mmCIF file of C-alpha atoms in Angstrom:
data_model
loop_
_atom_site.group_PDB
_atom_site.id
_atom_site.type_symbol
_atom_site.label_atom_id
_atom_site.label_comp_id
_atom_site.label_asym_id
_atom_site.label_seq_id
_atom_site.Cartn_x
_atom_site.Cartn_y
_atom_site.Cartn_z
ATOM 1 C CA MET V 1 28.005 -96.222 -2.149
ATOM 2 C CA LEU V 2 31.504 -96.363 -3.575
ATOM 3 C CA GLY V 3 34.514 -96.803 -1.326
ATOM 4 C CA PRO V 4 36.210 -93.821 0.324
ATOM 5 C CA ARG V 5 37.843 -91.418 -2.030
ATOM 6 C CA LEU V 6 40.381 -88.825 -0.997
ATOM 7 C CA TRP V 7 39.683 -85.421 -2.435
ATOM 8 C CA PRO V 8 42.845 -83.548 -3.423
ATOM 9 C CA ARG V 9 43.616 -80.189 -1.963
ATOM 10 C CA VAL V 10 42.048 -77.621 -4.174
ATOM 11 C CA PHE V 11 42.184 -73.852 -4.325
ATOM 12 C CA CYS V 12 38.747 -72.562 -5.286
ATOM 13 C CA THR V 13 38.557 -69.367 -7.309
ATOM 14 C CA THR V 14 35.272 -67.464 -7.413
ATOM 15 C CA ALA V 15 34.078 -63.917 -7.993
ATOM 16 C CA ASN V 16 34.340 -63.368 -4.252
ATOM 17 C CA ALA V 17 37.911 -63.894 -3.075
ATOM 18 C CA ARG V 18 36.733 -64.767 0.429
ATOM 19 C CA LEU V 19 35.224 -67.996 -0.920
ATOM 20 C CA ALA V 20 38.647 -69.328 -1.878
ATOM 21 C CA ARG V 21 39.583 -71.972 0.681
ATOM 22 C CA LEU V 22 41.990 -74.831 1.046
ATOM 23 C CA PHE V 23 40.297 -77.989 2.227
ATOM 24 C CA THR V 24 40.765 -81.743 2.451
ATOM 25 C CA THR V 25 37.953 -84.243 2.878
ATOM 26 C CA THR V 26 37.701 -87.999 3.035
ATOM 27 C CA ARG V 27 33.946 -88.250 2.611
ATOM 28 C CA SER V 28 32.650 -90.953 0.276
ATOM 29 C CA ILE V 29 30.651 -89.755 -2.728
ATOM 30 C CA ARG V 30 28.556 -91.138 -5.503
ATOM 31 C CA THR V 31 29.903 -91.683 -8.978
ATOM 32 C CA SER V 32 28.347 -88.381 -10.004
ATOM 33 C CA GLY V 33 30.238 -86.560 -7.244
ATOM 34 C CA ILE V 34 26.979 -85.416 -5.596
ATOM 35 C CA LEU V 35 26.070 -86.254 -2.010
ATOM 36 C CA THR V 36 22.316 -86.531 -1.405
ATOM 37 C CA THR V 37 20.336 -86.821 1.788
ATOM 38 C CA LEU V 38 19.070 -90.301 0.844
ATOM 39 C CA ASP V 39 22.157 -91.782 2.537
ATOM 40 C CA ILE V 40 21.483 -89.972 5.852
ATOM 41 C CA PRO V 41 19.600 -92.015 8.480
ATOM 42 C CA THR V 42 16.404 -90.689 10.021
ATOM 43 C CA LYS V 43 17.095 -88.305 12.881
ATOM 44 C CA ALA V 44 16.444 -89.008 16.545
ATOM 45 C CA ALA V 45 14.315 -86.222 17.995
ATOM 46 C CA PRO V 46 16.081 -84.212 20.745
ATOM 47 C CA ILE V 47 14.724 -83.764 24.239
ATOM 48 C CA ILE V 48 13.447 -80.209 24.774
ATOM 49 C CA THR V 49 12.777 -79.370 28.428
ATOM 50 C CA ARG V 50 11.480 -76.274 30.154
ATOM 51 C CA ARG V 51 14.105 -74.266 31.994
ATOM 52 C CA LEU V 52 13.670 -73.647 35.722
ATOM 53 C CA SER V 53 14.498 -70.227 37.118
ATOM 54 C CA GLN V 54 16.598 -69.626 40.200
ATOM 55 C CA ALA V 55 14.139 -67.026 41.498
ATOM 56 C CA ASP V 56 13.291 -67.303 45.199
ATOM 57 C CA ASP V 57 9.635 -66.424 44.694
ATOM 58 C CA HIS V 58 8.046 -69.118 42.526
ATOM 59 C CA SER V 59 4.538 -67.765 43.101
ATOM 60 C CA VAL V 60 5.115 -65.511 40.101
ATOM 61 C CA ASP V 61 6.090 -66.939 36.707
ATOM 62 C CA HIS V 62 9.701 -66.152 35.887
ATOM 63 C CA GLU V 63 10.844 -65.393 32.361
ATOM 64 C CA ALA V 64 13.265 -68.331 32.394
ATOM 65 C CA ASP V 65 10.392 -70.703 33.149
ATOM 66 C CA GLN V 66 8.951 -69.936 29.715
ATOM 67 C CA GLN V 67 12.112 -70.810 27.806
ATOM 68 C CA PHE V 68 13.540 -74.230 27.034
ATOM 69 C CA SER V 69 16.787 -76.200 26.949
ATOM 70 C CA LEU V 70 18.052 -78.596 24.294
ATOM 71 C CA ASN V 71 19.317 -82.131 24.953
ATOM 72 C CA TRP V 72 20.677 -84.389 22.183
ATOM 73 C CA ARG V 73 20.282 -87.583 24.252
ATOM 74 C CA GLY V 74 23.989 -87.839 25.032
ATOM 75 C CA ALA V 75 25.050 -87.691 21.370
ATOM 76 C CA THR V 76 25.632 -84.907 18.845
ATOM 77 C CA PRO V 77 23.232 -83.864 16.104
ATOM 78 C CA GLN V 78 23.913 -85.547 12.793
ATOM 79 C CA THR V 79 22.495 -83.113 10.211
ATOM 80 C CA VAL V 80 22.291 -79.332 9.860
ATOM 81 C CA LEU V 81 20.443 -77.331 7.205
ATOM 82 C CA ILE V 82 21.946 -73.959 6.237
ATOM 83 C CA ILE V 83 19.551 -71.422 4.688
ATOM 84 C CA LYS V 84 20.940 -68.241 3.150
ATOM 85 C CA LYS V 85 19.750 -64.950 1.762
ATOM 86 C CA ALA V 86 19.989 -64.826 -2.036
ATOM 87 C CA ASN V 87 22.287 -62.612 -4.096
ATOM 88 C CA ASP V 88 24.553 -61.376 -1.306
ATOM 89 C CA THR V 89 28.310 -61.942 -1.503
ATOM 90 C CA ASN V 90 28.810 -61.370 2.230
ATOM 91 C CA VAL V 91 26.253 -64.078 3.001
ATOM 92 C CA ASP V 92 27.908 -66.387 0.458
ATOM 93 C CA SER V 93 31.234 -65.905 2.168
ATOM 94 C CA ALA V 94 29.710 -66.582 5.596
ATOM 95 C CA LEU V 95 28.066 -69.799 4.378
ATOM 96 C CA ALA V 96 31.376 -71.065 2.998
ATOM 97 C CA ARG V 97 33.233 -70.217 6.192
ATOM 98 C CA ILE V 98 30.645 -71.807 8.494
ATOM 99 C CA SER V 99 30.419 -74.942 6.345
ATOM 100 C CA GLN V 100 34.178 -75.447 6.313
ATOM 101 C CA TRP V 101 34.438 -74.846 10.063
ATOM 102 C CA LEU V 102 31.681 -77.375 10.727
ATOM 103 C CA HIS V 103 33.280 -79.930 8.425
ATOM 104 C CA THR V 104 36.613 -79.531 10.223
ATOM 105 C CA GLU V 105 35.402 -79.350 13.825
ATOM 106 C CA TYR V 106 32.465 -81.773 13.560
ATOM 107 C CA PRO V 107 33.109 -84.050 10.567
ATOM 108 C CA GLN V 108 30.327 -86.400 11.715
ATOM 109 C CA ILE V 109 27.682 -83.707 11.066
ATOM 110 C CA ASN V 110 26.140 -83.721 7.591
ATOM 111 C CA ILE V 111 25.649 -80.289 6.019
ATOM 112 C CA VAL V 112 22.557 -79.866 3.825
ATOM 113 C CA LEU V 113 21.792 -77.002 1.426
ATOM 114 C CA GLU V 114 18.687 -76.202 -0.581
ATOM 115 C CA PRO V 115 18.974 -77.377 -4.223
ATOM 116 C CA PRO V 116 19.677 -73.936 -5.792
ATOM 117 C CA VAL V 117 22.260 -73.137 -3.102
ATOM 118 C CA PHE V 118 23.807 -76.590 -3.479
ATOM 119 C CA ASP V 119 24.252 -76.001 -7.212
ATOM 120 C CA GLN V 120 26.025 -72.725 -6.430
ATOM 121 C CA PHE V 121 28.441 -74.154 -3.864
ATOM 122 C CA HIS V 122 28.974 -77.790 -4.828
ATOM 123 C CA SER V 123 32.210 -77.111 -6.723
ATOM 124 C CA THR V 124 33.782 -75.314 -3.757
ATOM 125 C CA LEU V 125 32.157 -77.322 -0.952
ATOM 126 C CA PRO V 126 31.991 -80.917 -2.270
ATOM 127 C CA PHE V 127 31.144 -82.341 1.166
ATOM 128 C CA VAL V 128 27.679 -80.711 1.377
ATOM 129 C CA HIS V 129 24.474 -82.680 0.738
ATOM 130 C CA LYS V 130 21.535 -81.945 -1.547
ATOM 131 C CA ILE V 131 17.837 -82.549 -1.001
ATOM 132 C CA PRO V 132 16.725 -84.494 -4.115
ATOM 133 C CA ASN V 133 14.261 -82.644 -6.310
ATOM 134 C CA GLY V 134 10.641 -83.300 -5.394
ATOM 135 C CA MET V 135 11.483 -84.909 -2.028
ATOM 136 C CA HIS V 136 10.312 -82.143 0.278
ATOM 137 C CA THR V 137 9.701 -84.571 3.152
ATOM 138 C CA GLU V 138 13.460 -85.100 3.485
ATOM 139 C CA TYR V 139 13.685 -81.853 5.454
ATOM 140 C CA SER V 140 11.495 -83.214 8.249
ATOM 141 C CA ARG V 141 13.083 -86.661 8.147
ATOM 142 C CA ILE V 142 16.740 -85.795 8.676
ATOM 143 C CA ILE V 143 17.309 -82.175 9.770
ATOM 144 C CA ASP V 144 18.343 -81.800 13.435
ATOM 145 C CA PHE V 145 18.815 -78.014 13.484
ATOM 146 C CA VAL V 146 18.800 -75.097 11.069
ATOM 147 C CA VAL V 147 21.180 -72.169 10.570
ATOM 148 C CA THR V 148 19.842 -69.047 8.838
ATOM 149 C CA LEU V 149 22.075 -66.393 7.265
ATOM 150 C CA GLY V 150 20.118 -63.318 6.211
ATOM 151 C CA GLY V 151 17.242 -61.223 7.479
ATOM 152 C CA ASP V 152 13.802 -61.836 8.928
ATOM 153 C CA GLY V 153 12.557 -63.054 5.529
ATOM 154 C CA THR V 154 15.204 -65.783 5.472
ATOM 155 C CA PHE V 155 14.134 -66.797 8.969
ATOM 156 C CA LEU V 156 10.459 -66.994 7.923
ATOM 157 C CA HIS V 157 11.380 -69.100 4.886
ATOM 158 C CA VAL V 158 12.423 -71.944 7.198
ATOM 159 C CA SER V 159 8.847 -72.352 8.430
ATOM 160 C CA SER V 160 7.642 -73.105 4.893
ATOM 161 C CA LEU V 161 10.091 -76.005 4.469
ATOM 162 C CA PHE V 162 8.629 -78.130 7.269
ATOM 163 C CA GLU V 163 5.047 -79.346 7.270
ATOM 164 C CA LYS V 164 4.674 -79.577 11.050
ATOM 165 C CA GLN V 165 7.436 -79.404 13.660
ATOM 166 C CA VAL V 166 10.433 -77.230 12.760
ATOM 167 C CA PRO V 167 13.876 -78.152 14.184
ATOM 168 C CA PRO V 168 15.672 -75.628 16.425
ATOM 169 C CA ILE V 169 16.835 -72.572 14.469
ATOM 170 C CA ILE V 170 20.031 -70.546 14.985
ATOM 171 C CA PRO V 171 19.360 -67.178 13.296
ATOM 172 C CA PHE V 172 22.328 -64.983 12.352
ATOM 173 C CA SER V 173 21.578 -61.395 11.382
ATOM 174 C CA MET V 174 22.853 -60.554 7.891
ATOM 175 C CA GLY V 175 19.825 -58.777 6.470
ATOM 176 C CA THR V 176 18.253 -55.332 6.452
ATOM 177 C CA LEU V 177 16.552 -55.252 9.864
ATOM 178 C CA GLY V 178 16.910 -58.564 11.686
ATOM 179 C CA PHE V 179 14.542 -57.922 14.592
ATOM 180 C CA LEU V 180 14.001 -61.678 14.985
ATOM 181 C CA LEU V 181 17.710 -62.504 14.768
ATOM 182 C CA PRO V 182 19.639 -62.170 18.043
ATOM 183 C CA PHE V 183 23.133 -63.240 16.935
ATOM 184 C CA ASN V 184 25.919 -61.600 14.961
ATOM 185 C CA VAL V 185 27.554 -63.929 12.453
ATOM 186 C CA ARG V 186 30.961 -63.031 13.919
ATOM 187 C CA ASP V 187 30.008 -65.163 16.935
ATOM 188 C CA PHE V 188 28.971 -68.221 14.940
ATOM 189 C CA GLN V 189 31.537 -70.580 16.487
ATOM 190 C CA LEU V 190 30.359 -69.890 20.053
ATOM 191 C CA GLN V 191 26.665 -70.159 19.205
ATOM 192 C CA MET V 192 27.111 -73.290 17.091
ATOM 193 C CA ARG V 193 29.063 -75.033 19.844
ATOM 194 C CA ARG V 194 26.313 -74.229 22.350
ATOM 195 C CA VAL V 195 23.696 -75.829 20.136
ATOM 196 C CA ILE V 196 25.782 -78.884 19.217
ATOM 197 C CA GLU V 197 26.779 -79.458 22.851
ATOM 198 C CA GLY V 198 23.206 -78.987 24.079
ATOM 199 C CA SER V 199 23.678 -75.860 26.206
ATOM 200 C CA ALA V 200 21.613 -73.417 24.132
ATOM 201 C CA THR V 201 18.491 -71.579 25.313
ATOM 202 C CA LEU V 202 15.376 -71.990 23.146
ATOM 203 C CA LEU V 203 12.578 -69.452 22.771
ATOM 204 C CA PRO V 204 9.245 -70.903 21.550
ATOM 205 C CA ARG V 205 7.694 -68.564 18.995
ATOM 206 C CA MET V 206 3.993 -69.169 18.591
ATOM 207 C CA ARG V 207 2.678 -69.906 15.104
ATOM 208 C CA LEU V 208 -0.803 -69.892 13.621
ATOM 209 C CA MET V 209 -2.596 -72.537 11.582
ATOM 210 C CA TYR V 210 -5.080 -71.399 9.013
ATOM 211 C CA SER V 211 -7.762 -73.397 7.229
ATOM 212 C CA ARG V 212 -9.694 -72.249 4.204
ATOM 213 C CA PHE V 213 -13.378 -72.916 3.540
ATOM 214 C CA LYS V 214 -15.776 -72.484 0.661
ATOM 215 C CA ALA V 215 -19.057 -70.614 1.069
ATOM 216 C CA ASP V 216 -20.951 -73.844 1.854
ATOM 217 C CA GLY V 217 -18.531 -74.696 4.689
ATOM 218 C CA THR V 218 -16.553 -77.275 2.712
ATOM 219 C CA LEU V 219 -12.911 -77.426 3.770
ATOM 220 C CA ASP V 220 -10.528 -76.399 1.016
ATOM 221 C CA LYS V 221 -7.571 -78.761 0.598
ATOM 222 C CA SER V 222 -5.141 -75.839 0.496
ATOM 223 C CA GLY V 223 -5.669 -75.137 4.219
ATOM 224 C CA GLY V 224 -3.890 -76.454 7.284
ATOM 225 C CA VAL V 225 -0.810 -74.290 6.771
ATOM 226 C CA ASN V 226 1.392 -73.013 9.622
ATOM 227 C CA VAL V 227 2.337 -69.332 9.524
ATOM 228 C CA THR V 228 4.782 -67.404 11.711
ATOM 229 C CA ASN V 229 3.829 -63.735 11.330
ATOM 230 C CA GLU V 230 0.245 -63.348 10.209
ATOM 231 C CA ALA V 231 -2.736 -64.544 8.235
ATOM 232 C CA CYS V 232 -4.509 -61.778 6.336
ATOM 233 C CA ILE V 233 -7.462 -61.149 4.068
ATOM 234 C CA HIS V 234 -6.861 -58.108 1.852
ATOM 235 C CA ARG V 235 -8.582 -56.575 -1.132
ATOM 236 C CA GLY V 236 -5.344 -56.863 -3.104
ATOM 237 C CA THR V 237 -5.537 -55.254 -6.541
ATOM 238 C CA TYR V 238 -9.307 -54.739 -6.522
ATOM 239 C CA PRO V 239 -10.343 -51.065 -6.569
ATOM 240 C CA HIS V 240 -13.279 -51.430 -4.160
ATOM 241 C CA LEU V 241 -13.098 -51.774 -0.396
ATOM 242 C CA THR V 242 -13.864 -55.262 0.805
ATOM 243 C CA THR V 243 -16.374 -56.145 3.509
ATOM 244 C CA ILE V 244 -15.115 -58.769 5.971
ATOM 245 C CA SER V 245 -17.008 -60.319 8.876
ATOM 246 C CA CYS V 246 -14.804 -61.232 11.829
ATOM 247 C CA TYR V 247 -15.983 -64.009 14.175
ATOM 248 C CA LEU V 248 -14.484 -64.936 17.558
ATOM 249 C CA ASN V 249 -15.189 -68.553 18.568
ATOM 250 C CA ASN V 250 -18.176 -68.599 16.170
ATOM 251 C CA HIS V 251 -19.619 -65.353 17.580
ATOM 252 C CA LEU V 252 -19.785 -62.323 15.295
ATOM 253 C CA LEU V 253 -17.289 -59.771 16.576
ATOM 254 C CA THR V 254 -17.610 -57.101 13.893
ATOM 255 C CA THR V 255 -18.013 -56.494 10.181
ATOM 256 C CA SER V 256 -15.358 -54.245 8.681
ATOM 257 C CA VAL V 257 -15.314 -52.264 5.467
ATOM 258 C CA GLY V 258 -11.767 -51.468 4.451
ATOM 259 C CA ASP V 259 -8.658 -52.889 2.859
ATOM 260 C CA GLY V 260 -8.522 -56.002 5.039
ATOM 261 C CA ILE V 261 -7.929 -57.607 8.423
ATOM 262 C CA ILE V 262 -4.746 -59.140 9.876
ATOM 263 C CA VAL V 263 -4.585 -61.942 12.446
ATOM 264 C CA GLY V 264 -1.049 -61.982 13.798
ATOM 265 C CA THR V 265 1.222 -63.609 16.367
ATOM 266 C CA PRO V 266 3.470 -61.878 18.931
ATOM 267 C CA THR V 267 6.328 -62.511 16.505
ATOM 268 C CA GLY V 268 4.281 -60.886 13.725
ATOM 269 C CA SER V 269 3.404 -57.913 15.925
ATOM 270 C CA THR V 270 6.522 -56.122 14.621
ATOM 271 C CA ALA V 271 5.691 -56.913 10.983
ATOM 272 C CA TYR V 272 2.647 -56.025 8.850
ATOM 273 C CA SER V 273 0.417 -55.635 11.922
ATOM 274 C CA LEU V 274 2.707 -52.934 13.312
ATOM 275 C CA SER V 275 2.531 -51.002 10.029
ATOM 276 C CA ALA V 276 -1.265 -51.210 10.258
ATOM 277 C CA GLY V 277 -1.231 -49.640 13.725
ATOM 278 C CA GLY V 278 -1.179 -52.809 15.818
ATOM 279 C CA PRO V 279 0.588 -53.165 19.197
ATOM 280 C CA ILE V 280 4.066 -54.538 19.862
ATOM 281 C CA VAL V 281 3.654 -57.781 21.838
ATOM 282 C CA HIS V 282 6.412 -59.548 23.756
ATOM 283 C CA PRO V 283 7.156 -63.021 22.257
ATOM 284 C CA LEU V 284 6.382 -64.778 25.558
ATOM 285 C CA VAL V 285 2.834 -63.372 25.645
ATOM 286 C CA SER V 286 0.786 -66.189 24.111
ATOM 287 C CA SER V 287 -1.863 -64.272 22.199
ATOM 288 C CA MET V 288 -3.413 -63.443 18.845
ATOM 289 C CA ILE V 289 -3.607 -59.917 17.415
ATOM 290 C CA VAL V 290 -6.473 -58.708 15.229
ATOM 291 C CA SER V 291 -5.530 -55.540 13.326
ATOM 292 C CA PRO V 292 -7.667 -53.803 10.687
ATOM 293 C CA VAL V 293 -5.971 -52.534 7.526
ATOM 294 C CA CYS V 294 -7.200 -49.039 6.642
ATOM 295 C CA PRO V 295 -10.787 -49.507 7.928
ATOM 296 C CA ARG V 296 -13.459 -47.027 6.905
ATOM 297 C CA SER V 297 -14.509 -46.761 10.551
ATOM 298 C CA LEU V 298 -12.103 -44.909 12.845
ATOM 299 C CA SER V 299 -13.425 -46.821 15.870
ATOM 300 C CA PHE V 300 -12.112 -50.232 14.775
ATOM 301 C CA ARG V 301 -9.034 -50.561 17.002
ATOM 302 C CA PRO V 302 -6.579 -53.487 17.184
ATOM 303 C CA LEU V 303 -7.426 -56.292 19.602
ATOM 304 C CA ILE V 304 -5.319 -58.763 21.590
ATOM 305 C CA LEU V 305 -7.069 -62.107 22.073
ATOM 306 C CA PRO V 306 -6.211 -65.268 24.027
ATOM 307 C CA SER V 307 -4.125 -67.756 22.067
ATOM 308 C CA SER V 308 -6.925 -70.320 22.536
ATOM 309 C CA SER V 309 -9.210 -68.241 20.303
ATOM 310 C CA VAL V 310 -10.464 -69.304 16.889
ATOM 311 C CA VAL V 311 -10.814 -66.334 14.536
ATOM 312 C CA LYS V 312 -12.882 -66.585 11.380
ATOM 313 C CA LEU V 313 -12.561 -64.003 8.605
ATOM 314 C CA GLN V 314 -15.298 -64.225 5.988
ATOM 315 C CA VAL V 315 -15.781 -62.165 2.836
ATOM 316 C CA HIS V 316 -19.298 -60.788 3.302
ATOM 317 C CA LYS V 317 -21.859 -61.995 0.786
ATOM 318 C CA LYS V 318 -22.700 -58.368 -0.067
ATOM 319 C CA SER V 319 -19.080 -57.238 -0.374
ATOM 320 C CA ARG V 320 -18.512 -55.141 -3.504
ATOM 321 C CA GLY V 321 -15.021 -56.497 -3.948
ATOM 322 C CA ARG V 322 -13.411 -59.879 -3.686
ATOM 323 C CA ALA V 323 -10.378 -60.495 -1.508
ATOM 324 C CA THR V 324 -7.124 -62.428 -1.421
ATOM 325 C CA ALA V 325 -5.722 -64.540 1.407
ATOM 326 C CA TYR V 326 -2.093 -63.887 2.349
ATOM 327 C CA MET V 327 -0.031 -66.032 4.726
ATOM 328 C CA ASP V 328 3.274 -64.486 5.853
ATOM 329 C CA GLY V 329 3.048 -62.277 2.764
ATOM 330 C CA ARG V 330 2.513 -65.180 0.349
ATOM 331 C CA ASP V 331 -0.477 -65.021 -2.005
ATOM 332 C CA CYS V 332 -2.691 -68.007 -1.131
ATOM 333 C CA GLY V 333 -5.443 -67.380 -3.638
ATOM 334 C CA GLU V 334 -8.633 -65.434 -4.101
ATOM 335 C CA LEU V 335 -11.641 -65.614 -1.804
ATOM 336 C CA LEU V 336 -15.082 -65.064 -3.285
ATOM 337 C CA GLN V 337 -18.111 -63.711 -1.447
ATOM 338 C CA GLY V 338 -19.069 -66.081 1.382
ATOM 339 C CA GLU V 339 -15.717 -67.886 1.499
ATOM 340 C CA TYR V 340 -13.637 -67.635 4.653
ATOM 341 C CA ILE V 341 -10.559 -68.675 6.582
ATOM 342 C CA GLU V 342 -10.236 -69.871 10.176
ATOM 343 C CA VAL V 343 -7.127 -69.081 12.200
ATOM 344 C CA ARG V 344 -6.084 -70.777 15.432
ATOM 345 C CA LYS V 345 -2.942 -71.443 17.434
ATOM 346 C CA SER V 346 -0.656 -74.003 15.821
ATOM 347 C CA PRO V 347 0.535 -76.933 17.965
ATOM 348 C CA TYR V 348 3.982 -76.530 16.369
ATOM 349 C CA PRO V 349 5.849 -73.424 17.602
ATOM 350 C CA LEU V 350 9.196 -72.337 16.183
ATOM 351 C CA MET V 351 11.938 -73.247 18.663
ATOM 352 C CA CYS V 352 14.545 -70.521 18.200
ATOM 353 C CA VAL V 353 17.977 -70.371 19.780
ATOM 354 C CA ASN V 354 17.986 -67.130 21.740
ATOM 355 C CA ARG V 355 19.881 -65.059 24.279
ATOM 356 C CA SER V 356 19.688 -66.416 27.803
ATOM 357 C CA ASP V 357 18.550 -62.956 29.023
ATOM 358 C CA LEU V 358 15.537 -62.435 26.779
ATOM 359 C CA ALA V 359 14.240 -59.292 28.495
ATOM 360 C CA ALA V 360 17.479 -57.356 28.052
ATOM 361 C CA GLY V 361 17.809 -58.443 24.429
ATOM 362 C CA TRP V 362 14.216 -57.622 23.538
ATOM 363 C CA ALA V 363 14.397 -54.161 25.125
ATOM 364 C CA LEU V 364 17.659 -53.507 23.274
ATOM 365 C CA ASP V 365 16.174 -54.605 19.941
ATOM 366 C CA ILE V 366 13.029 -52.472 20.036
ATOM 367 C CA ASN V 367 15.126 -49.426 20.939
ATOM 368 C CA GLN V 368 18.030 -49.905 18.530
ATOM 369 C CA LEU V 369 16.267 -51.569 15.590
ATOM 370 C CA LEU V 370 12.724 -50.156 15.796
ATOM 371 C CA GLN V 371 13.774 -46.801 17.309
ATOM 372 C CA PHE V 372 11.024 -47.238 19.908
ATOM 373 C CA ASN V 373 9.716 -43.900 21.265
ATOM 374 C CA ARG V 374 12.440 -41.927 19.491
ATOM 375 C CA THR V 375 11.420 -38.270 19.605
ATOM 376 C CA PHE V 376 11.720 -35.655 16.883
ATOM 377 C CA SER V 377 13.721 -33.269 19.052
ATOM 378 C CA TYR V 378 16.660 -35.674 19.390
ATOM 379 C CA PRO V 379 17.440 -36.891 15.887
ATOM 380 C CA HIS V 380 20.816 -38.439 16.789
ATOM 381 C CA ASP V 381 20.378 -39.586 20.358
ATOM 382 C CA THR V 382 17.853 -41.003 22.804
ATOM 383 C CA PRO V 383 16.984 -38.152 25.193
ATOM 384 C CA PHE V 384 17.211 -40.236 28.363
ATOM 385 C CA SER V 385 19.863 -42.770 27.364
ATOM 386 C CA ASP V 386 21.805 -41.969 30.530
ATOM 387 C CA ASP V 387 19.014 -43.645 32.505
ATOM 388 C CA ASP V 388 20.074 -47.033 31.160
ATOM 389 C CA PRO V 389 23.600 -48.095 32.154
ATOM 390 C CA ASN V 390 23.429 -50.916 29.601
ATOM 391 C CA SER V 391 22.647 -48.671 26.629
ATOM 392 C CA ARG V 392 25.261 -48.790 23.905
ATOM 393 C CA GLU V 393 26.567 -45.808 22.012
ATOM 394 C CA GLU V 394 25.606 -45.668 18.370
#
């Protein structure tokens, strides 16, 4: 490292006027002017403890007992990763504002951006760090918590960056729907302080782990991946329906002829599974959802299984069409007749910063964002909104 170098005050001019900021920094940099994560020490894992409710009757599980609190061991976190939605000037402006606020209020915290985002912002935010190309393990080594700016897709992208345990995530809604994102970016200072000071509430979102096998039972090396929403076998672009055998704990449950089968989480119950006719499941209900995609049989209904289940989806040896495995919407390759995937609960849930009153927030979200039980006769209003004193006017 070179000695400290004082950056001059600079006015940054970009296509978006809101990115122009005046800043001063005394961070040391390399000769190239690029800060990398190689200089950041390995993180110390925080203490995550289960919250205890104040309910008088402890014979019944209380919602608060299923959420968690964050403790930074008497210190402050040292590194934050900011993930943003691509090609959105409002998100770009928010990233710049949050980064500059963090650098001013908590100069000891290192700010890390993904390589493409770093290249975009390095000239205006010279104090941010870059993950070196090809060093994917740096995310797990140094990141203490993650900030997402975008929609549900941006939130899901975080899961793919970490092989096992994912640091706590603060999701800010700046996308199209944002059902998984409880916070408005206007409140970023309050929510960031809560996380940094260790007073935030964490909601564990169950994930799935899928493994892929060849027809002879040989484990494919591409397996062992954690997914947040769903694992799915689908016929993809093939014109014929695919035949899939579904096993529960090694017992044949059913054989389906159709477009495919989804195995989802409670978090994924409002994603592809919902579009396929599956149920909406509360995030604290530890379970797995099996939903058929356009089955030929009308009697194949969605199922909710215990989270301890192991579900096997196998392309039947007599299936006319092949199939493709999809994990959280990502194409994971073709499955031939006899090949299969196994899906089970992952030991690494997503720990998400959430509202302290989860029930109120979840009920609000399914009504306002998903328009739950909205009738045709009241196109502009919920017919019984007066029943809820907490309902907000549109």
